[in-house]
mmCIF file of C-alpha atoms in Angstrom:
data_model
loop_
_atom_site.group_PDB
_atom_site.id
_atom_site.type_symbol
_atom_site.label_atom_id
_atom_site.label_comp_id
_atom_site.label_asym_id
_atom_site.label_seq_id
_atom_site.Cartn_x
_atom_site.Cartn_y
_atom_site.Cartn_z
ATOM 1 C CA MET A 1 26.201 114.456 -72.569
ATOM 2 C CA SER A 2 22.708 116.163 -71.599
ATOM 3 C CA ALA A 3 22.425 119.796 -71.369
ATOM 4 C CA ARG A 4 21.408 119.485 -67.718
ATOM 5 C CA ALA A 5 24.640 117.277 -67.025
ATOM 6 C CA ALA A 6 26.859 119.714 -68.945
ATOM 7 C CA ARG A 7 25.336 122.735 -67.019
ATOM 8 C CA ARG A 8 26.001 120.933 -63.749
ATOM 9 C CA LEU A 9 29.444 120.234 -64.817
ATOM 10 C CA ILE A 10 30.311 123.840 -65.955
ATOM 11 C CA GLU A 11 28.970 124.815 -62.347
ATOM 12 C CA THR A 12 31.086 122.458 -60.704
ATOM 13 C CA LEU A 13 34.085 123.543 -62.392
ATOM 14 C CA VAL A 14 33.306 127.195 -62.050
ATOM 15 C CA VAL A 15 33.052 126.655 -58.281
ATOM 16 C CA ALA A 16 36.367 124.656 -57.954
ATOM 17 C CA LEU A 17 38.185 127.224 -59.863
ATOM 18 C CA PHE A 18 36.556 130.706 -58.636
ATOM 19 C CA PRO A 19 35.917 129.998 -55.077
ATOM 20 C CA ALA A 20 32.977 132.158 -53.306
ATOM 21 C CA ASP A 21 30.808 132.562 -50.620
ATOM 22 C CA CYS A 22 27.347 131.168 -49.738
ATOM 23 C CA LEU A 23 24.615 133.254 -50.422
ATOM 24 C CA LEU A 24 22.767 132.794 -47.300
ATOM 25 C CA CYS A 25 25.532 132.385 -44.557
ATOM 26 C CA GLY A 26 28.281 133.735 -46.065
ATOM 27 C CA ARG A 27 30.856 131.116 -45.417
ATOM 28 C CA PRO A 28 33.317 129.990 -48.019
ATOM 29 C CA LEU A 29 31.471 127.353 -50.264
ATOM 30 C CA PRO A 30 32.611 123.622 -50.216
ATOM 31 C CA PHE A 31 33.187 121.909 -53.546
ATOM 32 C CA ARG A 32 29.411 120.245 -53.279
ATOM 33 C CA GLN A 33 27.021 123.109 -53.067
ATOM 34 C CA ARG A 34 23.449 123.950 -54.910
ATOM 35 C CA GLY A 35 23.270 127.328 -56.955
ATOM 36 C CA SER A 36 25.977 129.316 -54.839
ATOM 37 C CA VAL A 37 24.423 127.818 -51.416
ATOM 38 C CA CYS A 38 26.130 125.313 -49.177
ATOM 39 C CA LEU A 39 24.287 122.015 -48.627
ATOM 40 C CA ASP A 40 23.829 122.752 -45.041
ATOM 41 C CA CYS A 41 21.680 126.235 -45.802
ATOM 42 C CA TRP A 42 19.771 124.516 -48.530
ATOM 43 C CA ASP A 43 18.715 121.897 -46.608
ATOM 44 C CA ARG A 44 17.310 123.948 -44.193
ATOM 45 C CA LEU A 45 15.145 126.335 -46.529
ATOM 46 C CA PRO A 46 11.688 126.740 -44.925
ATOM 47 C CA TRP A 47 9.204 125.434 -47.543
ATOM 48 C CA SER A 48 6.001 125.899 -46.521
ATOM 49 C CA PRO A 49 3.810 124.601 -49.521
ATOM 50 C CA GLY A 50 0.197 125.344 -49.762
ATOM 51 C CA LEU A 51 -2.836 125.592 -52.292
ATOM 52 C CA ARG A 52 -5.744 128.132 -52.098
ATOM 53 C CA LEU A 53 -8.933 127.778 -54.013
ATOM 54 C CA GLY A 54 -11.083 130.850 -55.465
ATOM 55 C CA PRO A 55 -13.668 132.129 -57.478
ATOM 56 C CA GLY A 56 -12.740 134.318 -60.584
ATOM 57 C CA PRO A 57 -10.330 133.841 -63.371
ATOM 58 C CA LEU A 58 -7.800 131.468 -61.466
ATOM 59 C CA ARG A 59 -9.352 128.372 -59.955
ATOM 60 C CA ALA A 60 -6.479 127.724 -57.776
ATOM 61 C CA VAL A 61 -2.992 129.289 -56.410
ATOM 62 C CA THR A 62 -0.423 126.711 -55.249
ATOM 63 C CA TRP A 63 3.045 127.960 -53.838
ATOM 64 C CA ALA A 64 6.117 126.306 -52.428
ATOM 65 C CA ALA A 65 7.122 128.914 -49.651
ATOM 66 C CA ASP A 66 6.740 132.206 -47.952
ATOM 67 C CA TYR A 67 8.572 135.101 -49.626
ATOM 68 C CA ASP A 68 10.475 135.819 -46.455
ATOM 69 C CA GLY A 69 14.033 134.848 -45.064
ATOM 70 C CA PRO A 70 16.225 132.821 -47.133
ATOM 71 C CA VAL A 71 14.016 132.076 -49.722
ATOM 72 C CA ARG A 72 13.272 135.832 -50.389
ATOM 73 C CA ARG A 73 17.172 136.380 -50.593
ATOM 74 C CA LEU A 74 17.394 133.508 -53.007
ATOM 75 C CA ILE A 75 14.496 135.046 -55.205
ATOM 76 C CA GLN A 76 16.225 138.382 -55.027
ATOM 77 C CA ALA A 77 19.425 137.034 -56.223
ATOM 78 C CA LEU A 78 17.887 135.135 -59.070
ATOM 79 C CA LYS A 79 16.033 138.483 -59.939
ATOM 80 C CA PHE A 80 18.464 140.995 -59.395
ATOM 81 C CA GLU A 81 22.017 139.554 -59.206
ATOM 82 C CA SER A 82 22.077 137.493 -62.549
ATOM 83 C CA VAL A 83 22.206 134.109 -60.608
ATOM 84 C CA ASP A 84 20.100 132.563 -63.218
ATOM 85 C CA TYR A 85 21.278 128.988 -62.627
ATOM 86 C CA LEU A 86 19.080 129.254 -59.287
ATOM 87 C CA GLY A 87 16.164 129.067 -61.468
ATOM 88 C CA GLY A 88 15.906 125.647 -62.272
ATOM 89 C CA LEU A 89 17.085 124.655 -58.802
ATOM 90 C CA LEU A 90 14.372 126.530 -57.058
ATOM 91 C CA GLY A 91 11.973 125.158 -59.951
ATOM 92 C CA GLU A 92 12.936 121.722 -59.160
ATOM 93 C CA GLU A 93 11.863 122.335 -55.673
ATOM 94 C CA ALA A 94 8.618 123.971 -56.420
ATOM 95 C CA ALA A 95 7.861 120.942 -58.842
ATOM 96 C CA ALA A 96 8.335 118.521 -55.949
ATOM 97 C CA ARG A 97 5.949 120.266 -53.571
ATOM 98 C CA LEU A 98 2.927 120.594 -56.219
ATOM 99 C CA PRO A 99 -0.263 119.463 -54.353
ATOM 100 C CA SER A 100 -1.851 116.207 -55.425
ATOM 101 C CA PRO A 101 -4.926 117.847 -56.988
ATOM 102 C CA LEU A 102 -2.291 119.533 -59.983
ATOM 103 C CA VAL A 103 -0.223 116.627 -60.084
ATOM 104 C CA SER A 104 -3.049 113.776 -60.854
ATOM 105 C CA GLY A 105 -6.224 115.282 -59.724
ATOM 106 C CA PRO A 106 -8.986 117.565 -61.091
ATOM 107 C CA LEU A 107 -6.596 120.591 -61.593
ATOM 108 C CA ARG A 108 -3.775 118.672 -63.410
ATOM 109 C CA PRO A 109 -2.788 121.050 -66.242
ATOM 110 C CA ASP A 110 -2.544 120.591 -69.969
ATOM 111 C CA LEU A 111 0.257 123.238 -70.681
ATOM 112 C CA VAL A 112 2.672 125.358 -68.395
ATOM 113 C CA VAL A 113 2.922 129.073 -69.465
ATOM 114 C CA PRO A 114 5.384 131.450 -67.644
ATOM 115 C CA VAL A 115 4.274 134.733 -66.771
ATOM 116 C CA PRO A 116 6.192 137.105 -69.528
ATOM 117 C CA LEU A 117 8.244 140.003 -68.808
ATOM 118 C CA HIS A 118 8.381 143.142 -71.062
ATOM 119 C CA TRP A 119 10.653 142.837 -73.779
ATOM 120 C CA TRP A 120 12.651 145.973 -72.200
ATOM 121 C CA ARG A 121 12.992 144.454 -68.715
ATOM 122 C CA ALA A 122 13.923 140.901 -70.367
ATOM 123 C CA SER A 123 16.637 142.565 -72.306
ATOM 124 C CA ARG A 124 17.923 144.094 -69.364
ATOM 125 C CA ARG A 125 18.045 141.183 -66.982
ATOM 126 C CA GLY A 126 18.896 138.525 -69.881
ATOM 127 C CA TYR A 127 16.193 136.245 -68.935
ATOM 128 C CA ASN A 128 12.709 135.291 -67.393
ATOM 129 C CA GLN A 129 12.958 134.269 -64.127
ATOM 130 C CA ALA A 130 9.399 132.746 -64.446
ATOM 131 C CA LEU A 131 10.471 130.622 -67.495
ATOM 132 C CA LEU A 132 13.498 129.171 -65.679
ATOM 133 C CA LEU A 133 11.001 128.029 -62.903
ATOM 134 C CA ALA A 134 8.356 126.770 -65.028
ATOM 135 C CA ARG A 135 10.720 124.182 -67.063
ATOM 136 C CA PRO A 136 11.092 121.793 -63.940
ATOM 137 C CA LEU A 137 7.315 122.065 -63.438
ATOM 138 C CA ALA A 138 6.662 121.160 -67.137
ATOM 139 C CA ARG A 139 8.878 118.026 -66.823
ATOM 140 C CA ARG A 140 7.398 117.069 -63.546
ATOM 141 C CA LEU A 141 3.863 117.244 -64.832
ATOM 142 C CA ARG A 142 5.158 115.713 -68.101
ATOM 143 C CA VAL A 143 3.036 118.522 -70.331
ATOM 144 C CA PRO A 144 4.237 121.024 -72.900
ATOM 145 C CA LEU A 145 5.974 124.224 -72.146
ATOM 146 C CA ALA A 146 4.549 127.170 -74.006
ATOM 147 C CA ALA A 147 7.369 129.840 -73.240
ATOM 148 C CA ARG A 148 6.237 132.384 -75.738
ATOM 149 C CA LEU A 149 2.399 131.860 -75.951
ATOM 150 C CA LEU A 150 1.734 134.883 -73.562
ATOM 151 C CA VAL A 151 3.308 138.220 -74.020
ATOM 152 C CA ARG A 152 3.665 141.465 -72.114
ATOM 153 C CA HIS A 153 3.153 144.107 -74.843
ATOM 154 C CA ARG A 154 2.958 146.884 -72.427
ATOM 155 C CA ALA A 155 5.021 147.727 -69.518
ATOM 156 C CA GLY A 156 2.355 149.256 -67.191
ATOM 157 C CA ARG A 157 3.152 151.008 -63.978
ATOM 158 C CA ARG A 158 5.557 150.294 -61.254
ATOM 159 C CA GLN A 159 4.016 147.606 -59.026
ATOM 160 C CA LEU A 160 5.616 148.231 -55.964
ATOM 161 C CA GLY A 161 3.692 149.769 -53.271
ATOM 162 C CA LEU A 162 0.113 149.468 -55.254
ATOM 163 C CA GLY A 163 -2.676 147.988 -53.712
ATOM 164 C CA ARG A 164 -4.891 145.193 -55.400
ATOM 165 C CA GLY A 165 -7.162 147.698 -57.225
ATOM 166 C CA ASP A 166 -4.366 150.005 -58.579
ATOM 167 C CA ARG A 167 -2.542 147.095 -59.419
ATOM 168 C CA LEU A 168 -5.603 145.356 -61.657
ATOM 169 C CA ARG A 169 -6.033 148.702 -63.147
ATOM 170 C CA SER A 170 -2.545 149.367 -64.163
ATOM 171 C CA LEU A 171 -2.111 145.632 -65.810
ATOM 172 C CA GLN A 172 -5.269 145.961 -67.916
ATOM 173 C CA GLY A 173 -4.248 145.254 -71.476
ATOM 174 C CA CYS A 174 -0.881 144.528 -70.510
ATOM 175 C CA TYR A 175 -0.989 140.804 -71.476
ATOM 176 C CA ARG A 176 -2.083 139.320 -74.547
ATOM 177 C CA MET A 177 -1.833 135.714 -76.534
ATOM 178 C CA ARG A 178 0.645 135.445 -79.517
ATOM 179 C CA ARG A 179 -1.888 133.210 -80.942
ATOM 180 C CA ARG A 180 -5.539 132.076 -80.186
ATOM 181 C CA GLY A 181 -6.431 128.258 -79.738
ATOM 182 C CA ARG A 182 -9.676 126.551 -79.769
ATOM 183 C CA ASP A 183 -9.077 124.803 -76.635
ATOM 184 C CA LEU A 184 -5.648 125.038 -74.857
ATOM 185 C CA GLY A 185 -7.433 122.854 -71.882
ATOM 186 C CA THR A 186 -5.953 123.813 -68.218
ATOM 187 C CA VAL A 187 -3.232 126.018 -68.047
ATOM 188 C CA LEU A 188 -0.538 126.161 -65.161
ATOM 189 C CA LEU A 189 0.895 129.942 -65.062
ATOM 190 C CA VAL A 190 4.072 130.155 -63.285
ATOM 191 C CA ASP A 191 5.765 133.125 -61.613
ATOM 192 C CA ASP A 192 8.384 133.808 -58.977
ATOM 193 C CA VAL A 193 6.341 135.754 -56.203
ATOM 194 C CA THR A 194 2.708 136.499 -55.833
ATOM 195 C CA THR A 195 1.718 139.842 -53.609
ATOM 196 C CA THR A 196 -1.933 140.388 -54.352
ATOM 197 C CA GLY A 197 -2.435 138.029 -57.170
ATOM 198 C CA ALA A 198 -3.081 140.957 -59.691
ATOM 199 C CA THR A 199 -0.612 140.236 -62.249
ATOM 200 C CA LEU A 200 -1.650 136.497 -62.062
ATOM 201 C CA GLU A 201 -5.283 137.505 -62.496
ATOM 202 C CA ALA A 202 -4.224 139.889 -65.695
ATOM 203 C CA CYS A 203 -2.740 136.735 -67.122
ATOM 204 C CA ALA A 204 -5.421 134.357 -66.564
ATOM 205 C CA ARG A 205 -7.859 136.669 -68.121
ATOM 206 C CA ALA A 206 -5.925 136.737 -71.153
ATOM 207 C CA LEU A 207 -5.332 133.055 -71.358
ATOM 208 C CA LEU A 208 -9.044 132.425 -70.835
ATOM 209 C CA ARG A 209 -9.822 134.956 -73.713
ATOM 210 C CA GLY A 210 -7.191 133.313 -76.049
ATOM 211 C CA GLY A 211 -8.863 129.484 -75.331
ATOM 212 C CA ALA A 212 -8.008 128.142 -72.319
ATOM 213 C CA SER A 213 -10.894 126.411 -70.406
ATOM 214 C CA ALA A 214 -9.234 126.886 -66.927
ATOM 215 C CA VAL A 215 -6.360 128.320 -65.339
ATOM 216 C CA VAL A 216 -4.402 127.525 -62.235
ATOM 217 C CA ALA A 217 -1.045 128.954 -60.919
ATOM 218 C CA CYS A 218 2.049 127.989 -59.206
ATOM 219 C CA VAL A 219 4.240 130.409 -57.668
ATOM 220 C CA LEU A 220 7.711 129.886 -55.830
ATOM 221 C CA ALA A 221 6.741 131.969 -53.030
ATOM 222 C CA ARG A 222 3.827 134.428 -51.506
ATOM 223 C CA THR A 223 4.104 137.178 -49.445
ATOM 224 C CA PRO A 224 2.145 137.578 -46.032
ATOM 225 C CA ARG A 225 -0.520 139.468 -47.574
ATOM 226 C CA LEU A 226 -1.893 136.167 -49.065
ATOM 227 C CA ARG A 227 -1.866 134.186 -45.637
#
């Protein structure tokens, strides 16, 4: 039995033995559900994929949804409520909505890299949600996943409430490569949410210094600031 099949079997047994409520509508979960979400709520998730090209260290940013409503609720559960099994499911949804330039066009990546967490935050959370999202994307694109290539070696200031300029300054020197390569090709950088793009840009600069020829980014959701 594959690891994925085993995980789904365990989730099914847990749901059967320990009934819970849907994360979105609050009704008791039926036997058939996805990541603690009933199928009706999952099927109604408001996906709104998009792609933005731009100058700077990032050639493009793509997203699957807006950071609002039920998608925001699921991301918060993934990040702050230890609902780690949502990561793979949401990553599959993002992978299914990748724009054609990334799948078979000029932006197609050679490598997938998740945005890293500082070791202290990763130890407290128990996992990196960006890595959970990145795995289905790497499978969809059939390219390697470099889970530990990029590291956040300095915590930096808390980003909540900061503008783009302050965020960029607070992130200077936070990210670096564990090892440098001659030519990593085009790298797909993966994260859960982007607000100003400062974190993605800081990671992209580190990747470019470390051997990437170009960096594109995929996030599960964007905040209204990027509309």
